[in-house]
Coordinates of C-alpha atoms in Angstrom, one line a residue:
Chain S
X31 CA 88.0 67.5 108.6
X32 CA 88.4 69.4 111.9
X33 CA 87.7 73.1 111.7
X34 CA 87.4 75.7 114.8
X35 CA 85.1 79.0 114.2
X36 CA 85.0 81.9 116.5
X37 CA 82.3 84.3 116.7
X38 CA 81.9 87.2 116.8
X39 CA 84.9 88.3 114.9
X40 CA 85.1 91.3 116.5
X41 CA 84.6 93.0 119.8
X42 CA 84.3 96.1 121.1
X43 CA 83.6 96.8 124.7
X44 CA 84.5 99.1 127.5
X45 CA 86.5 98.4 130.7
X46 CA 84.7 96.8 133.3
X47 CA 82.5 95.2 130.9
X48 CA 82.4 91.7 130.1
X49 CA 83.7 89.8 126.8
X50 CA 81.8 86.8 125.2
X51 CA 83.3 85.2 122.1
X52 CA 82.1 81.4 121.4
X53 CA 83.7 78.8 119.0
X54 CA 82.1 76.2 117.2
X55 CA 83.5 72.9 115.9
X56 CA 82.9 70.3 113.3
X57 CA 83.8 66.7 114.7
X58 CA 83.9 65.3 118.0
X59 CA 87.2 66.4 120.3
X60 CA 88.4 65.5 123.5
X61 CA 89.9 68.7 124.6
X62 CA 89.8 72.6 123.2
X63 CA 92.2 75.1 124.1
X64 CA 92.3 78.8 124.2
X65 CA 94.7 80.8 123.2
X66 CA 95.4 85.0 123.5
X67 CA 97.4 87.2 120.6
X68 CA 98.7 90.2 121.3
X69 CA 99.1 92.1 118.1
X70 CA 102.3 90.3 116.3
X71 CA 103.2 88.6 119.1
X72 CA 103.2 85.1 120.4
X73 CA 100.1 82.8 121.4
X74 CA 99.9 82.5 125.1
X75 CA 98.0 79.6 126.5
X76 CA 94.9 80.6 128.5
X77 CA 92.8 77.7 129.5
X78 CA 92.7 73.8 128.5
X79 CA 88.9 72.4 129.1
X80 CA 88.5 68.5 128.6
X81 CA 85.7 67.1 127.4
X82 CA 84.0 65.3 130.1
X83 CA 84.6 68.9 131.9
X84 CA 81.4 71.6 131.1
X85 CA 82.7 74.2 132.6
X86 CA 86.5 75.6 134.1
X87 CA 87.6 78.7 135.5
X88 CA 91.0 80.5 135.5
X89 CA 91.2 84.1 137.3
X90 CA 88.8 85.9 135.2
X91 CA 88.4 83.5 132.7
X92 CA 85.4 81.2 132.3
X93 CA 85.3 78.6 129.8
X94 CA 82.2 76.5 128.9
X95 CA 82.2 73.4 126.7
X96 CA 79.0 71.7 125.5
X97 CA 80.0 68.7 123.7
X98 CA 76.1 68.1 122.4
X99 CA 76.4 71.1 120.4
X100 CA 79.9 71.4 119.6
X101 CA 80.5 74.5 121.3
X102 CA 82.5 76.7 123.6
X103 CA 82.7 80.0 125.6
X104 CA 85.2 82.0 126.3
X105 CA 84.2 84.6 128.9
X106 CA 86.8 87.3 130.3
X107 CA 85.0 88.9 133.3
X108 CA 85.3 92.8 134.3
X109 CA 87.8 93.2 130.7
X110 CA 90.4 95.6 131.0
X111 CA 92.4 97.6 128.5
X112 CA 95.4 94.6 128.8
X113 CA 92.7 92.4 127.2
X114 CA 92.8 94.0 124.3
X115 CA 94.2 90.9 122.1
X116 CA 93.2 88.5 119.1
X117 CA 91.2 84.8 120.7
X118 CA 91.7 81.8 119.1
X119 CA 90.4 78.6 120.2
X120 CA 92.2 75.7 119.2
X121 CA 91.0 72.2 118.3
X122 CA 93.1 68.9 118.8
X123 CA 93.8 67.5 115.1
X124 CA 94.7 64.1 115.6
X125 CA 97.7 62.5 115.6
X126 CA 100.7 63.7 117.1
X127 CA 99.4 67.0 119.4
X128 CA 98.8 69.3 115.5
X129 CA 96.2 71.8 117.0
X130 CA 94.2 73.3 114.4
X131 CA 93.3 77.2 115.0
X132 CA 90.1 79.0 114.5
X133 CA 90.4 82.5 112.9
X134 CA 89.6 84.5 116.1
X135 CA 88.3 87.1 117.7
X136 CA 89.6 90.6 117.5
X137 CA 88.8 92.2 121.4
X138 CA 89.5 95.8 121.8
X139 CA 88.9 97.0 125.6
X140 CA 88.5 100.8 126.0
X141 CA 89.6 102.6 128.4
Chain T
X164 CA 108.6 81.1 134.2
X165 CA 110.3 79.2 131.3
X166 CA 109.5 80.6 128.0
X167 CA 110.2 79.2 124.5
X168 CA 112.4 81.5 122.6
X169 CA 113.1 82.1 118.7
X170 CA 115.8 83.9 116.7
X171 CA 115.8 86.2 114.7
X172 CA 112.6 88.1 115.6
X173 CA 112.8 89.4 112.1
X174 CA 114.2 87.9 109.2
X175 CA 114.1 89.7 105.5
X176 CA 115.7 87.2 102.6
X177 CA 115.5 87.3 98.8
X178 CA 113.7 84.5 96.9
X179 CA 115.6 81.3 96.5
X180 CA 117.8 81.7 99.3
X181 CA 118.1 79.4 102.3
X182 CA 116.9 80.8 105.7
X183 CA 116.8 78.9 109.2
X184 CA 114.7 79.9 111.6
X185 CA 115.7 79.1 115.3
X186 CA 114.3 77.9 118.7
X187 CA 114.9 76.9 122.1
X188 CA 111.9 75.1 123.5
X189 CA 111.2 74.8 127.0
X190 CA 113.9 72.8 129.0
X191 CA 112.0 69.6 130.0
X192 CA 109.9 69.3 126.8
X193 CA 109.5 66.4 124.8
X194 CA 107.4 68.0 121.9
X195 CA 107.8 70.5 119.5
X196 CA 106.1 72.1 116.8
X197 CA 106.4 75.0 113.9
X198 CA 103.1 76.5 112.8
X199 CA 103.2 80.0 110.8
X200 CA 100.5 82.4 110.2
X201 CA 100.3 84.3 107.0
X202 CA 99.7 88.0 107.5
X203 CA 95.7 88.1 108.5
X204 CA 95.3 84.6 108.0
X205 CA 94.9 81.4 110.7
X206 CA 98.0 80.2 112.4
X207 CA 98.4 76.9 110.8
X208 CA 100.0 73.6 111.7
X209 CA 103.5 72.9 109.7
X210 CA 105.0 69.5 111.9
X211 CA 105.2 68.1 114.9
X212 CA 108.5 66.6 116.2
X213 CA 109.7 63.7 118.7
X214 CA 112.1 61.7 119.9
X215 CA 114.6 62.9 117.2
X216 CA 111.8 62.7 114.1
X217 CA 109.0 64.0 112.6
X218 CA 105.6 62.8 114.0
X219 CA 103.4 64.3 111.8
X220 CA 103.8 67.5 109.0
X221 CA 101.2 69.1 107.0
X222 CA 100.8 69.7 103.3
X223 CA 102.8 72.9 103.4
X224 CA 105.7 71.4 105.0
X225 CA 106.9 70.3 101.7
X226 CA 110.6 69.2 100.4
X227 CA 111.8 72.8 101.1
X228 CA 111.1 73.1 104.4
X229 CA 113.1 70.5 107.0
X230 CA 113.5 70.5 110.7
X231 CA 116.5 69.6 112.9
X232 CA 117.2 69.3 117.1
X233 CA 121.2 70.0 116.6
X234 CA 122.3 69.7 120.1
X235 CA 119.6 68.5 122.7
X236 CA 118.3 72.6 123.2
X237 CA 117.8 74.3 119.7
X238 CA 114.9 73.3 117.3
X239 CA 115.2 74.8 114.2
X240 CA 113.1 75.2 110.7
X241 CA 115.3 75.5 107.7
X242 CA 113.3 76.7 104.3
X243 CA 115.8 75.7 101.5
X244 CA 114.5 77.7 98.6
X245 CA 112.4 80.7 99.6
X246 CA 109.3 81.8 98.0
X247 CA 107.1 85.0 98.0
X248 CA 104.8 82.8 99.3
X249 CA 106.7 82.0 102.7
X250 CA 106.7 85.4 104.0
X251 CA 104.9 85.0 106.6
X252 CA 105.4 85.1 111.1
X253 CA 106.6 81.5 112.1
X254 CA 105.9 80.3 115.3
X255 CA 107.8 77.2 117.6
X256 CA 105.7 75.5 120.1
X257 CA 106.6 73.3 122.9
X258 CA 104.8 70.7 125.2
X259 CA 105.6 68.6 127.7
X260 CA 105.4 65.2 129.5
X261 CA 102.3 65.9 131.7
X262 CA 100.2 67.4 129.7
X263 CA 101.4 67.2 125.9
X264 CA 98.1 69.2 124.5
X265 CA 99.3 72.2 126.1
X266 CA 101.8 73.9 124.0
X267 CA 103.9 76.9 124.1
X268 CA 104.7 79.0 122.1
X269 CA 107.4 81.4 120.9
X270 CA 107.0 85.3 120.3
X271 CA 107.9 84.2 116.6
X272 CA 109.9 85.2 113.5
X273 CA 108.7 87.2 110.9
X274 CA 110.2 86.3 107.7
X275 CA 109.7 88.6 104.3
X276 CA 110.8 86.8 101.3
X277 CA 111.6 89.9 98.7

């Protein structure tokens, strides 16, 4: 079955700096979404990247797929404190729209 | 910017008793979706819901959990018997026409079953 992993975990990184977290998948997809948390809040939708697409840009937000090795980036460029949230990329699960989440990763941006 | 929103944002029940949980997707929306996330734990896919019925539900979703649209606007998630075990923050999602992969969500409810 379908299963979405994000590494690392955690991050910890300054402002200005750059975030990386990557998510790995099982079974072929035709689109993966990511999401942002803010702590006990809502999921906001950041970026939707098809699969015939390698690479998609939103502000300062950078999303790579590669389809061959079942894998996407998530970069957030020049991070600021405001990052500071929980990632999760999310996986299509079939049927009707069910998205299957990955258990994310924890960014903290200090100031 | 339209915004799905849920009521209450905090809900604290005893065991066995009946809560619903409540939503207002966005306006134009044809999709609509619960998911909860146990505290610490994934956010996980309860059911999906269209054109009046569910479309799909998960294992959880069990005979104590049902869904209704009421009136055209409000979604809501009724748990009939409440567990320990439910306590967790439930989330409503909607999606739309043009692109039904995209979904948004709600700021969610957290629910403590005592």
């Amino acid at each position: 079955s379908q299963q979405g992993e994000e590494d690392p975990q955690a991050l910890s990184i300054q402002e200005g700096e750059n975030a990386t977290m990557n998510c790995s998948y099982k079974t072929s997809i035709n689109n993966l979404q990511w999401y942002r948390q803010n702590s006990g809040r809502g999921l906001v939708h950041l970026i939707l990247i098809r699969s015939n697409e390698r690479e998609k840009h939103s502000g300062r937000l950078r999303v790579t797929l590669d389809t061959s090795k079942k894998s996407s980036s998530l970069l957030i460029t020049a991070s600021r404190a405001a990052d500071t949230a929980s990632y999760f990329c999310a996986l299509p699960g079939g049927g009707y729209n069910k998205l299957i989440f990955g258990a994310g990763t924890r960014l903290a941006v200090h100031p | 910017e339209p915004e799905v929103t849920q009521t209450p944002s905090h809900q604290v029940t005893q065991m066995g008793q009946e809560v619903i949980l409540r939503c207002v997707p966005i306006s134009n929306h044809l999709y609509f979706y619960w998911y909860r996330q146990i505290l610490g734990q994934k956010v996980e896919f309860l059911v999906s819901f269209y054109n009046n019925e569910i479309s799909e539900k998960s294992e959880i979703f069990d005979d104590q959990f049902s869904v209704e649209r009421p009136d055209g606007s409000n979604f809501t998630l009724k748990i009939r018997s409440t567990k320990l075990e439910d306590s967790a923050m439930y989330f409503c999602a909607s999606s739309g026409p043009t692109s039904p992969e995209t979904q948004y969500f709600g700021p969610g409810t957290r629910l403590l079953v005592l």
